Structure formats: structure tokens, C-alpha cells
Amino acid sequence: MEEYRIEHDTMGMVRVPASKYWGAQTERSRQNFRIGVGIETMPQEIIQAFAYLKKACAYANSRLLPERMTYEKLNIISTVCDEIISGELDDNFPLVVWQTGSGTQSNMNVNEVIANRGNKLAGDDLLHPNDDVNMSQSSNDTFPSAMYIAGVLAIQDNLIPAVKELAETFRKLEAKNTGIIKTGRTHLQDAAPLTFSQEISGWRTSLEADAEALSASLDFMNRLAIGGTAVGTGLNAPEGFDVAVCASLSELTGGEFVPAGNKFHALTSRSEIVFAHGAVKALAADMMKIANDIRWLASGPRCGLGEIFIPENEPGSSIMPGKVNPTQCEQVTMVAVQVMANDVAVGMAASQGNFELNVFMPVCAYNFLQSVRLLTESIISFNKNCASGIKANKDKMNDNLNRSLMLVTALNPVTGYENAAKVAKLAHEKNISLKEACLELGLLTAEKFEEVVRPEQMV
């Protein structure tokens, strides 16, 4: 049977599980918001970002308000924050996303855990969750700061490296497949030829552009609201607090955080996270395109395009023996759809700033971080289990190339567009080669046709 202890807040006494470090405000939220319990909890990235932020705030307060933030308090707060960052206290953060729109209860959850855990380590009532851990802060500036810290670190440390690794895989595939000519396709129809390396280079360059866009978005999302406190005025925060916090944060995380130039904007507007998620969505769109290209090119094995081989990872059917499906491509496209849907939620949440505060922040953070996490893991899986094992089916590529009617494009400078079109249409109508159609129409000799229509000179 679970044991309880009594905690209090300004509204009175509350029973709290004795084995947990949270306090009265966390428990009230836990009881009042039974929505998505155990499934849609506040993202761990937010909790870790809060720990970095609380540690940085304690450092800033120790420099600016040393009479209140003593070395002993600073040391204990730092120790507990490190425990949170390492995951040692994960089971002390039970609150769901679907709570107050300012994230106040999650801020207090972190404050209470740091205070109670810190007091246990100190063997004394050294820390108060509001007066010490939340010193010079408000939920209104800490939650948007934590969500931006979490977003920056997730993109910087996880997503961009995953994108670059996949781009490097494609770079190696380009080098490996130099000189292989295949038919191009536009509108899902045969088009002029290109090399397989050129096709792969399009995938690689899309990813490199996406990595650039993601990096650019961080230059906006690294501007933090901290120091604005309740409504942006900085009430109860010492002068220079925001600069000191951001300097400590940058040192602690490896990010490059700076104070937002206007705190009134920083508390109520979420334009930076919308911009950053736009870059995430652009990556999802490119991943959708790349995955679709690859599964189409690998379709078959006998009745599809069949121009490439991809790794066969698991059986594809419970009834059709021997069937193997492009499952890694499918997970990528499903993740891309989820990211695109999340973009709607992020944008709508960001539009709900009323006067001095946005009150849709938890759902905005939840969807943003889910997008980054899913895309990161999806790209890593796709790279490992599909892209790195792609091989060209040279025979099928060559066969399709030689049967393509769009080689006729090479005739344009010699016969003119309209005569070339006649050649293509006659060849298609009679199911004969372009050469045979050209001869039947009397447009070129066999020798001249061979001289003009040379795929290797069309790429």
C-alpha cells in the first residue's frame, strides 16, 4: 500500500506519494488533469531543458544576488539539476501536456522536485521551490525558454547530424554509381535520360539544403524569454539576469543562447518555433519524396520498375510467401505525414497569443519535439536499414533506357520538334523502336540516327 506525506501550498494541504519528490502544486495538477496520463506526458526534452535553465538561473542569481543565492544553495540546486539531466529522477515528472497553457504546473513540478530532492541531500529545509529555485523567474518566461532550449538542442544535437549522415550515404552512392545511365521520369512518365549518380545527387542536395535551413532556424529560436518574468517587464529579476543566464546556458549545453531583444514579444509570440518547424516540415517533405522515389525504383521485383535493389529486411505478407516490402520507405512516409500534421498544430498554437502571454505552449512544444524526435529516429533507421544498402540493377536500367521513347529528344536539333514527335508517336503506336520509326518516316538514315541518338551524350 502506497504511503503519503503532507505537502502544502497557498491553497492548503495536499497528500503526496511519499516516494516522490514533487510537491503540492504538482499533485494538484496530477489530480486535476487526468488527460493522456502515462502517454502524453510533458516531453522529457522539456524537463531536461528546465534543469539546464534552473541551473543557469542559480548561477546567475549567485553572481547577482549572492546574499539570497548562497553557495550552498547553488551547489545543491546544481547537483539536483545534474541528476534530472542524467535521467535519475525521471519518474518524478508525471504531468501531462494537457494542463495550463502557460506550462506553470510543469515549471512548479521542476521547482518542487529540485527543492525537495535538494533538501534531502542537504539534510535540512534549505530550498524553497518559489523563493530559491524559481528566484528571479516566472513560469511565463521559463516555459517558453525551456521549450526553445529543448528545440534548439534536439535539432542541433540530433536531427542535423542524422540528416548529414544520410546525405553522406548518398554521396558515397553517387561515387559508387558513376557512369550508369538510366531513363529519367517526369509526371510519372518516361523523360530524357540522366545518370543514376545525378538522380542520387538530387536527393543528397535536398538534404544538405534542409540541414542549412534547420541551422538557420536556430538563429531565431536561440533567443530566450528568460528575464521577462510575469509580463515581460522583468519584475523581481536583477539587471543583467537574462545575459548571465544565457551565458551559463551556452556553456552548459553547447548551444548559443542569447536574451530576446524584446521580452513582450518573447512571452506572447511563438513565431520562432513556427519558423523552425517550417524547416522541419521542409525536411519531412523531402524525405517523403526521397522515400517514394526509392520505393518506386525498387518496385517489383518482376512487374514494377525494378531499377534498384534495396535491403530485404523482413517478410512482407502473412499470406503471400516470399513477398518483401519497402517497409523502411513506408515508415519514412508515415513519419512525414505526422510531421506535416504537427505543423498545423504548431502554427495554430502559436497564433493564440493574447495580450502578454501565449497560453498554448505545452501543445506547441509537444508537437514540435515529437516532429524532431520522429524525424531523427526515422532518418537514422532509413539510413541504416535501406539507403546504405541500395544497389543499381544495371541490366534493368539499361533495358528501360533503350526502350524509352524520350530518347527522341535528341532528334529535336536535327529533325525539329514536330517531326521528332511524329517519330515518338509512330514508335509507340506500332510498338517499334525509335530507329525503325525514323526510317519508316524517311527522316534519317540508320547511320545518322545512331550518330544523333546517343544516351551518353544526353546526360
GROMACS .gro file of C-alpha atoms in nm, residues 30-457:
model
  428
   30ARG     CA    1  -0.179   1.543  -1.145
   31GLN     CA    2  -0.526   1.503  -0.997
   32ASN     CA    3  -0.699   1.778  -1.195
   33PHE     CA    4  -0.574   1.688  -1.543
   34ARG     CA    5  -0.634   1.317  -1.597
   35ILE     CA    6  -0.587   1.353  -1.973
   36GLY     CA    7  -0.345   1.130  -2.163
   37VAL     CA    8  -0.192   1.007  -1.837
   38GLY     CA    9   0.117   0.796  -1.892
   39ILE     CA   10   0.108   0.859  -2.267
   40GLU     CA   11   0.110   1.231  -2.339
   41THR     CA   12   0.327   1.349  -2.052
   42MET     CA   13   0.540   1.660  -2.074
   43PRO     CA   14   0.829   1.567  -2.309
   44GLN     CA   15   1.148   1.461  -2.138
   45GLU     CA   16   1.335   1.714  -2.354
   46ILE     CA   17   1.139   1.992  -2.180
   47ILE     CA   18   1.222   1.856  -1.835
   48GLN     CA   19   1.592   1.834  -1.919
   49ALA     CA   20   1.582   2.185  -2.067
   50PHE     CA   21   1.422   2.310  -1.746
   51ALA     CA   22   1.705   2.151  -1.548
   52TYR     CA   23   1.965   2.330  -1.761
   53LEU     CA   24   1.768   2.653  -1.721
   54LYS     CA   25   1.728   2.624  -1.342
   55LYS     CA   26   2.098   2.553  -1.306
   56ALA     CA   27   2.186   2.854  -1.522
   57CYS     CA   28   1.944   3.074  -1.326
   58ALA     CA   29   2.100   2.963  -0.999
   59TYR     CA   30   2.445   3.057  -1.132
   60ALA     CA   31   2.317   3.397  -1.243
   61ASN     CA   32   2.147   3.460  -0.910
   62SER     CA   33   2.461   3.360  -0.721
   63ARG     CA   34   2.654   3.631  -0.907
   64LEU     CA   35   2.387   3.899  -0.897
   65LEU     CA   36   2.211   3.820  -0.566
   66PRO     CA   37   2.475   3.635  -0.359
   67GLU     CA   38   2.306   3.727  -0.031
   68ARG     CA   39   2.000   3.526  -0.139
   69MET     CA   40   2.151   3.256  -0.362
   70THR     CA   41   2.429   3.131  -0.136
   71TYR     CA   42   2.699   2.896  -0.250
   72GLU     CA   43   2.538   2.615  -0.052
   73LYS     CA   44   2.204   2.664  -0.230
   74LEU     CA   45   2.375   2.695  -0.568
   75ASN     CA   46   2.567   2.375  -0.513
   76ILE     CA   47   2.259   2.174  -0.412
   77ILE     CA   48   2.046   2.311  -0.700
   78SER     CA   49   2.325   2.229  -0.946
   79THR     CA   50   2.357   1.876  -0.812
   80VAL     CA   51   1.986   1.803  -0.845
   81CYS     CA   52   1.971   1.959  -1.192
   82ASP     CA   53   2.250   1.725  -1.299
   83GLU     CA   54   2.050   1.431  -1.165
   84ILE     CA   55   1.749   1.543  -1.369
   85ILE     CA   56   1.958   1.586  -1.683
   86SER     CA   57   2.106   1.238  -1.642
   87GLY     CA   58   1.758   1.086  -1.610
   88GLU     CA   59   1.797   0.971  -1.250
   89LEU     CA   60   1.475   1.144  -1.144
   90ASP     CA   61   1.259   1.072  -1.449
   91ASP     CA   62   0.973   0.920  -1.250
   92ASN     CA   63   0.919   1.248  -1.066
   93PHE     CA   64   0.770   1.432  -1.364
   94PRO     CA   65   0.420   1.288  -1.416
   95LEU     CA   66   0.232   1.586  -1.555
   96VAL     CA   67   0.053   1.572  -1.888
   97VAL     CA   68   0.072   1.809  -2.182
   98TRP     CA   69  -0.297   1.893  -2.140
   99GLN     CA   70  -0.262   2.131  -1.845
  100THR     CA   71  -0.246   2.506  -1.812
  101GLY     CA   72  -0.145   2.668  -2.141
  102SER     CA   73   0.142   2.855  -1.979
  103GLY     CA   74   0.308   2.538  -1.853
  104THR     CA   75   0.308   2.679  -1.499
  105GLN     CA   76   0.247   2.343  -1.338
  106SER     CA   77   0.544   2.183  -1.512
  107ASN     CA   78   0.765   2.473  -1.405
  108MET     CA   79   0.647   2.415  -1.048
  109ASN     CA   80   0.695   2.040  -1.087
  110VAL     CA   81   1.063   2.105  -1.162
  111ASN     CA   82   1.090   2.364  -0.883
  112GLU     CA   83   0.936   2.127  -0.627
  113VAL     CA   84   1.148   1.829  -0.727
  114ILE     CA   85   1.469   2.034  -0.710
  115ALA     CA   86   1.371   2.180  -0.373
  116ASN     CA   87   1.260   1.853  -0.211
  117ARG     CA   88   1.543   1.645  -0.352
  118GLY     CA   89   1.789   1.921  -0.261
  119ASN     CA   90   1.660   1.940   0.095
  120LYS     CA   91   1.700   1.565   0.131
  121LEU     CA   92   2.062   1.589   0.011
  122ALA     CA   93   2.127   1.883   0.242
  123GLY     CA   94   1.953   1.721   0.539
  124ASP     CA   95   1.777   2.050   0.603
  125ASP     CA   96   1.498   2.274   0.469
  126LEU     CA   97   1.748   2.470   0.267
  127LEU     CA   98   1.548   2.533  -0.053
  128HIS     CA   99   1.202   2.673  -0.120
  129PRO     CA  100   1.059   2.594  -0.465
  130ASN     CA  101   0.947   2.953  -0.531
  131ASP     CA  102   1.186   3.167  -0.330
  132ASP     CA  103   1.504   2.981  -0.424
  133VAL     CA  104   1.465   2.751  -0.725
  134ASN     CA  105   1.233   2.997  -0.905
  135MET     CA  106   1.425   3.307  -0.794
  136SER     CA  107   1.414   3.593  -1.049
  137GLN     CA  108   1.184   3.386  -1.270
  138SER     CA  109   0.821   3.329  -1.367
  139SER     CA  110   0.657   3.037  -1.544
  140ASN     CA  111   0.577   3.292  -1.813
  141ASP     CA  112   0.941   3.334  -1.910
  142THR     CA  113   1.081   2.995  -1.804
  143PHE     CA  114   0.845   2.772  -2.002
  144PRO     CA  115   0.899   2.945  -2.340
  145SER     CA  116   1.271   2.947  -2.265
  146ALA     CA  117   1.270   2.576  -2.182
  147MET     CA  118   1.077   2.488  -2.496
  148TYR     CA  119   1.322   2.683  -2.711
  149ILE     CA  120   1.623   2.531  -2.535
  150ALA     CA  121   1.477   2.184  -2.589
  151GLY     CA  122   1.401   2.260  -2.954
  152VAL     CA  123   1.746   2.402  -3.027
  153LEU     CA  124   1.926   2.108  -2.866
  154ALA     CA  125   1.703   1.849  -3.036
  155ILE     CA  126   1.773   1.997  -3.379
  156GLN     CA  127   2.138   2.081  -3.317
  157ASP     CA  128   2.244   1.760  -3.143
  158ASN     CA  129   2.015   1.501  -3.303
  159LEU     CA  130   1.831   1.597  -3.622
  160ILE     CA  131   2.102   1.781  -3.816
  161PRO     CA  132   2.364   1.507  -3.754
  162ALA     CA  133   2.114   1.243  -3.873
  163VAL     CA  134   2.043   1.441  -4.190
  164LYS     CA  135   2.412   1.490  -4.260
  165GLU     CA  136   2.481   1.122  -4.212
  166LEU     CA  137   2.214   1.025  -4.466
  167ALA     CA  138   2.346   1.288  -4.708
  168GLU     CA  139   2.692   1.133  -4.673
  169THR     CA  140   2.547   0.790  -4.752
  170PHE     CA  141   2.402   0.931  -5.073
  171ARG     CA  142   2.736   1.097  -5.155
  172LYS     CA  143   2.903   0.757  -5.135
  173LEU     CA  144   2.631   0.603  -5.351
  174GLU     CA  145   2.690   0.875  -5.612
  175ALA     CA  146   3.057   0.786  -5.633
  176LYS     CA  147   2.978   0.416  -5.649
  177ASN     CA  148   2.730   0.454  -5.936
  178THR     CA  149   2.915   0.697  -6.161
  179GLY     CA  150   2.852   0.649  -6.531
  180ILE     CA  151   2.532   0.441  -6.508
  181ILE     CA  152   2.279   0.593  -6.747
  182LYS     CA  153   1.907   0.546  -6.689
  183THR     CA  154   1.581   0.693  -6.804
  184GLY     CA  155   1.454   0.999  -6.625
  185ARG     CA  156   1.090   1.042  -6.529
  186THR     CA  157   0.869   1.348  -6.502
  187HIS     CA  158   0.494   1.338  -6.432
  188LEU     CA  159   0.549   0.963  -6.368
  189GLN     CA  160   0.617   0.935  -6.742
  190ASP     CA  161   0.937   0.848  -6.929
  191ALA     CA  162   1.161   1.151  -6.979
  192ALA     CA  163   1.510   1.233  -7.103
  193PRO     CA  164   1.796   1.021  -6.964
  194LEU     CA  165   2.026   1.106  -6.678
  195THR     CA  166   2.285   0.920  -6.476
  196PHE     CA  167   2.191   0.736  -6.160
  197SER     CA  168   2.452   0.949  -5.981
  198GLN     CA  169   2.274   1.263  -6.094
  199GLU     CA  170   1.947   1.128  -5.960
  200ILE     CA  171   2.109   1.048  -5.624
  201SER     CA  172   2.273   1.392  -5.616
  202GLY     CA  173   1.928   1.547  -5.617
  203TRP     CA  174   1.840   1.354  -5.302
  204ARG     CA  175   2.168   1.448  -5.136
  205THR     CA  176   2.142   1.817  -5.218
  206SER     CA  177   1.786   1.834  -5.088
  207LEU     CA  178   1.907   1.703  -4.753
  208GLU     CA  179   2.203   1.943  -4.746
  209ALA     CA  180   1.967   2.234  -4.812
  210ASP     CA  181   1.738   2.112  -4.535
  211ALA     CA  182   2.031   2.097  -4.291
  212GLU     CA  183   2.115   2.457  -4.383
  213ALA     CA  184   1.757   2.567  -4.324
  214LEU     CA  185   1.746   2.391  -3.988
  215SER     CA  186   2.070   2.559  -3.884
  216ALA     CA  187   1.936   2.897  -3.990
  217SER     CA  188   1.622   2.849  -3.783
  218LEU     CA  189   1.831   2.810  -3.468
  219ASP     CA  190   1.949   3.170  -3.504
  220PHE     CA  191   1.593   3.272  -3.415
  221MET     CA  192   1.494   3.005  -3.166
  222ASN     CA  193   1.802   3.062  -2.951
  223ARG     CA  194   1.659   3.400  -2.839
  224LEU     CA  195   1.514   3.332  -2.496
  225ALA     CA  196   1.236   3.495  -2.296
  226ILE     CA  197   1.417   3.446  -1.965
  227GLY     CA  198   1.439   3.772  -1.769
  228GLY     CA  199   1.093   3.886  -1.878
  229THR     CA  200   0.929   3.728  -1.571
  230ALA     CA  201   0.549   3.770  -1.547
  231VAL     CA  202   0.451   4.002  -1.834
  232GLY     CA  203   0.781   4.098  -1.995
  233THR     CA  204   0.881   4.384  -1.765
  234GLY     CA  205   1.142   4.182  -1.577
  235LEU     CA  206   0.974   4.241  -1.241
  236ASN     CA  207   1.175   4.090  -0.950
  237ALA     CA  208   1.471   3.996  -1.173
  238PRO     CA  209   1.803   4.179  -1.121
  239GLU     CA  210   1.955   4.382  -1.403
  240GLY     CA  211   2.170   4.165  -1.630
  241PHE     CA  212   1.999   3.844  -1.519
  242ASP     CA  213   1.899   3.744  -1.874
  243VAL     CA  214   2.251   3.793  -2.009
  244ALA     CA  215   2.405   3.595  -1.725
  245VAL     CA  216   2.155   3.308  -1.764
  246CYS     CA  217   2.213   3.281  -2.139
  247ALA     CA  218   2.590   3.283  -2.094
  248SER     CA  219   2.566   2.996  -1.845
  249LEU     CA  220   2.321   2.807  -2.065
  250SER     CA  221   2.551   2.833  -2.364
  251GLU     CA  222   2.838   2.697  -2.159
  252LEU     CA  223   2.628   2.414  -2.010
  253THR     CA  224   2.463   2.295  -2.332
  254GLY     CA  225   2.695   2.382  -2.618
  255GLY     CA  226   2.421   2.591  -2.774
  256GLU     CA  227   2.443   2.963  -2.846
  257PHE     CA  228   2.165   3.123  -2.643
  258VAL     CA  229   2.103   3.496  -2.618
  259PRO     CA  230   1.835   3.707  -2.446
  260ALA     CA  231   1.537   3.801  -2.660
  261GLY     CA  232   1.562   4.167  -2.754
  262ASN     CA  233   1.200   4.237  -2.661
  263LYS     CA  234   1.056   4.033  -2.378
  264PHE     CA  235   0.697   4.134  -2.453
  265HIS     CA  236   0.733   3.966  -2.790
  266ALA     CA  237   0.916   3.671  -2.636
  267LEU     CA  238   0.635   3.589  -2.392
  268THR     CA  239   0.343   3.614  -2.631
  269SER     CA  240   0.476   3.525  -2.978
  270ARG     CA  241   0.588   3.182  -3.091
  271SER     CA  242   0.697   3.290  -3.440
  272GLU     CA  243   1.046   3.146  -3.395
  273ILE     CA  244   0.923   2.794  -3.327
  274VAL     CA  245   0.682   2.818  -3.621
  275PHE     CA  246   0.974   2.916  -3.844
  276ALA     CA  247   1.188   2.632  -3.710
  277HIS     CA  248   0.910   2.378  -3.752
  278GLY     CA  249   0.872   2.502  -4.109
  279ALA     CA  250   1.229   2.387  -4.168
  280VAL     CA  251   1.146   2.055  -4.001
  281LYS     CA  252   0.842   2.021  -4.228
  282ALA     CA  253   1.052   2.100  -4.534
  283LEU     CA  254   1.283   1.815  -4.438
  284ALA     CA  255   0.982   1.587  -4.392
  285ALA     CA  256   0.859   1.682  -4.741
  286ASP     CA  257   1.198   1.598  -4.892
  287MET     CA  258   1.215   1.271  -4.701
  288MET     CA  259   0.869   1.184  -4.832
  289LYS     CA  260   0.989   1.249  -5.188
  290ILE     CA  261   1.314   1.055  -5.147
  291ALA     CA  262   1.145   0.755  -4.985
  292ASN     CA  263   0.878   0.747  -5.256
  293ASP     CA  264   1.141   0.766  -5.531
  294ILE     CA  265   1.330   0.476  -5.379
  295ARG     CA  266   1.029   0.251  -5.329
  296TRP     CA  267   0.908   0.320  -5.684
  297LEU     CA  268   1.252   0.248  -5.828
  298ALA     CA  269   1.265  -0.073  -5.624
  299SER     CA  270   0.911  -0.180  -5.713
  300GLY     CA  271   0.871  -0.532  -5.846
  301PRO     CA  272   1.064  -0.750  -5.829
  302ARG     CA  273   0.934  -0.855  -6.172
  303CYS     CA  274   0.631  -0.643  -6.251
  304GLY     CA  275   0.749  -0.300  -6.137
  305LEU     CA  276   1.029  -0.061  -6.232
  306GLY     CA  277   1.290  -0.275  -6.060
  307GLU     CA  278   1.577  -0.039  -6.134
  308ILE     CA  279   1.733  -0.067  -5.789
  309PHE     CA  280   1.765  -0.330  -5.519
  310ILE     CA  281   1.705  -0.236  -5.157
  311PRO     CA  282   1.775  -0.449  -4.847
  312GLU     CA  283   1.519  -0.720  -4.774
  313ASN     CA  284   1.464  -0.683  -4.401
  314GLU     CA  285   1.157  -0.892  -4.314
  315PRO     CA  286   0.875  -1.094  -4.474
  316GLY     CA  287   0.615  -0.868  -4.629
  317SER     CA  288   0.298  -1.072  -4.623
  318SER     CA  289   0.113  -1.311  -4.396
  319ILE     CA  290  -0.043  -1.486  -4.696
  320MET     CA  291   0.188  -1.435  -4.995
  321PRO     CA  292   0.507  -1.639  -4.942
  322GLY     CA  293   0.831  -1.473  -5.045
  323LYS     CA  294   0.688  -1.122  -5.066
  324VAL     CA  295   0.917  -0.846  -4.937
  325ASN     CA  296   0.803  -0.487  -4.898
  326PRO     CA  297   0.983  -0.148  -4.887
  327THR     CA  298   0.900  -0.105  -4.520
  328GLN     CA  299   1.170   0.150  -4.437
  329CYS     CA  300   1.035   0.375  -4.711
  330GLU     CA  301   0.689   0.334  -4.565
  331GLN     CA  302   0.791   0.434  -4.213
  332VAL     CA  303   0.956   0.746  -4.355
  333THR     CA  304   0.642   0.848  -4.541
  334MET     CA  305   0.422   0.790  -4.236
  335VAL     CA  306   0.654   0.998  -4.018
  336ALA     CA  307   0.649   1.271  -4.282
  337VAL     CA  308   0.269   1.279  -4.271
  338GLN     CA  309   0.276   1.308  -3.891
  339VAL     CA  310   0.524   1.596  -3.908
  340MET     CA  311   0.308   1.777  -4.163
  341ALA     CA  312   0.006   1.733  -3.935
  342ASN     CA  313   0.208   1.856  -3.637
  343ASP     CA  314   0.292   2.169  -3.833
  344VAL     CA  315  -0.076   2.261  -3.833
  345ALA     CA  316  -0.091   2.222  -3.454
  346VAL     CA  317   0.228   2.425  -3.401
  347GLY     CA  318   0.103   2.706  -3.625
  348MET     CA  319  -0.241   2.721  -3.466
  349ALA     CA  320  -0.095   2.708  -3.114
  350ALA     CA  321   0.144   2.990  -3.198
  351SER     CA  322  -0.146   3.208  -3.312
  352GLN     CA  323  -0.302   3.200  -2.965
  353GLY     CA  324  -0.107   3.480  -2.801
  354ASN     CA  325  -0.345   3.700  -2.606
  355PHE     CA  326  -0.211   4.029  -2.474
  356GLU     CA  327   0.109   3.945  -2.279
  357LEU     CA  328   0.119   3.565  -2.299
  358ASN     CA  329   0.071   3.269  -2.530
  359VAL     CA  330  -0.132   3.002  -2.350
  360PHE     CA  331  -0.094   2.712  -2.595
  361MET     CA  332   0.271   2.645  -2.520
  362PRO     CA  333   0.263   2.283  -2.396
  363VAL     CA  334   0.085   2.154  -2.708
  364CYS     CA  335   0.316   2.362  -2.927
  365ALA     CA  336   0.624   2.216  -2.758
  366TYR     CA  337   0.482   1.863  -2.761
  367ASN     CA  338   0.418   1.860  -3.135
  368PHE     CA  339   0.743   2.033  -3.222
  369LEU     CA  340   0.955   1.792  -3.022
  370GLN     CA  341   0.763   1.491  -3.149
  371SER     CA  342   0.835   1.601  -3.506
  372VAL     CA  343   1.207   1.641  -3.440
  373ARG     CA  344   1.231   1.315  -3.247
  374LEU     CA  345   1.036   1.111  -3.502
  375LEU     CA  346   1.226   1.251  -3.799
  376THR     CA  347   1.561   1.195  -3.631
  377GLU     CA  348   1.486   0.832  -3.549
  378SER     CA  349   1.319   0.774  -3.886
  379ILE     CA  350   1.619   0.905  -4.080
  380ILE     CA  351   1.865   0.702  -3.873
  381SER     CA  352   1.659   0.386  -3.931
  382PHE     CA  353   1.617   0.458  -4.302
  383ASN     CA  354   1.987   0.522  -4.348
  384LYS     CA  355   2.090   0.206  -4.164
  385ASN     CA  356   1.827  -0.033  -4.297
  386CYS     CA  357   1.767   0.093  -4.651
  387ALA     CA  358   1.973   0.373  -4.803
  388SER     CA  359   2.313   0.227  -4.717
  389GLY     CA  360   2.220  -0.096  -4.897
  390ILE     CA  361   2.086   0.047  -5.224
  391LYS     CA  362   2.228  -0.119  -5.536
  392ALA     CA  363   2.168  -0.040  -5.901
  393ASN     CA  364   2.002  -0.301  -6.122
  394LYS     CA  365   2.217  -0.208  -6.422
  395ASP     CA  366   2.054  -0.452  -6.663
  396LYS     CA  367   1.705  -0.323  -6.590
  397MET     CA  368   1.818   0.039  -6.609
  398ASN     CA  369   1.979  -0.024  -6.948
  399ASP     CA  370   1.677  -0.215  -7.078
  400ASN     CA  371   1.436   0.062  -6.973
  401LEU     CA  372   1.667   0.325  -7.119
  402ASN     CA  373   1.681   0.160  -7.459
  403ARG     CA  374   1.304   0.119  -7.469
  404SER     CA  375   1.236   0.478  -7.368
  405LEU     CA  376   1.064   0.688  -7.634
  406MET     CA  377   1.203   1.004  -7.481
  407LEU     CA  378   1.544   0.941  -7.635
  408VAL     CA  379   1.370   1.106  -7.928
  409THR     CA  380   1.450   1.440  -7.762
  410ALA     CA  381   1.798   1.412  -7.914
  411LEU     CA  382   1.638   1.440  -8.261
  412ASN     CA  383   1.497   1.789  -8.199
  413PRO     CA  384   1.800   1.983  -8.330
  414VAL     CA  385   1.813   1.766  -8.645
  415THR     CA  386   1.452   1.695  -8.742
  416GLY     CA  387   1.270   1.967  -8.550
  417TYR     CA  388   1.028   1.918  -8.261
  418GLU     CA  389   0.722   1.825  -8.469
  419ASN     CA  390   0.898   1.559  -8.677
  420ALA     CA  391   1.056   1.417  -8.362
  421ALA     CA  392   0.708   1.397  -8.208
  422LYS     CA  393   0.589   1.202  -8.514
  423VAL     CA  394   0.872   0.954  -8.463
  424ALA     CA  395   0.780   0.902  -8.097
  425LYS     CA  396   0.410   0.861  -8.169
  426LEU     CA  397   0.466   0.616  -8.455
  427ALA     CA  398   0.706   0.408  -8.245
  428HIS     CA  399   0.455   0.396  -7.961
  429GLU     CA  400   0.158   0.322  -8.190
  430LYS     CA  401   0.331   0.035  -8.372
  431ASN     CA  402   0.541  -0.082  -8.076
  432ILE     CA  403   0.859  -0.045  -8.277
  433SER     CA  404   1.191   0.123  -8.196
  434LEU     CA  405   1.258   0.493  -8.248
  435LYS     CA  406   1.514   0.399  -8.512
  436GLU     CA  407   1.260   0.192  -8.703
  437ALA     CA  408   1.003   0.472  -8.684
  438CYS     CA  409   1.255   0.728  -8.805
  439LEU     CA  410   1.347   0.512  -9.103
  440GLU     CA  411   0.980   0.445  -9.186
  441LEU     CA  412   0.912   0.819  -9.191
  442GLY     CA  413   1.220   0.876  -9.405
  443LEU     CA  414   1.360   1.139  -9.175
  444LEU     CA  415   1.710   0.999  -9.117
  445THR     CA  416   1.935   0.718  -9.230
  446ALA     CA  417   2.021   0.443  -8.987
  447GLU     CA  418   2.376   0.575  -8.966
  448LYS     CA  419   2.262   0.931  -8.891
  449PHE     CA  420   2.019   0.809  -8.626
  450GLU     CA  421   2.298   0.618  -8.450
  451GLU     CA  422   2.515   0.927  -8.462
  452VAL     CA  423   2.248   1.158  -8.317
  453VAL     CA  424   2.073   0.939  -8.057
  454ARG     CA  425   2.347   0.859  -7.808
  455PRO     CA  426   2.224   0.849  -7.447
  456GLU     CA  427   2.570   0.901  -7.303
  457GLN     CA  428   2.579   1.244  -7.470
   0.00000   0.00000   0.00000
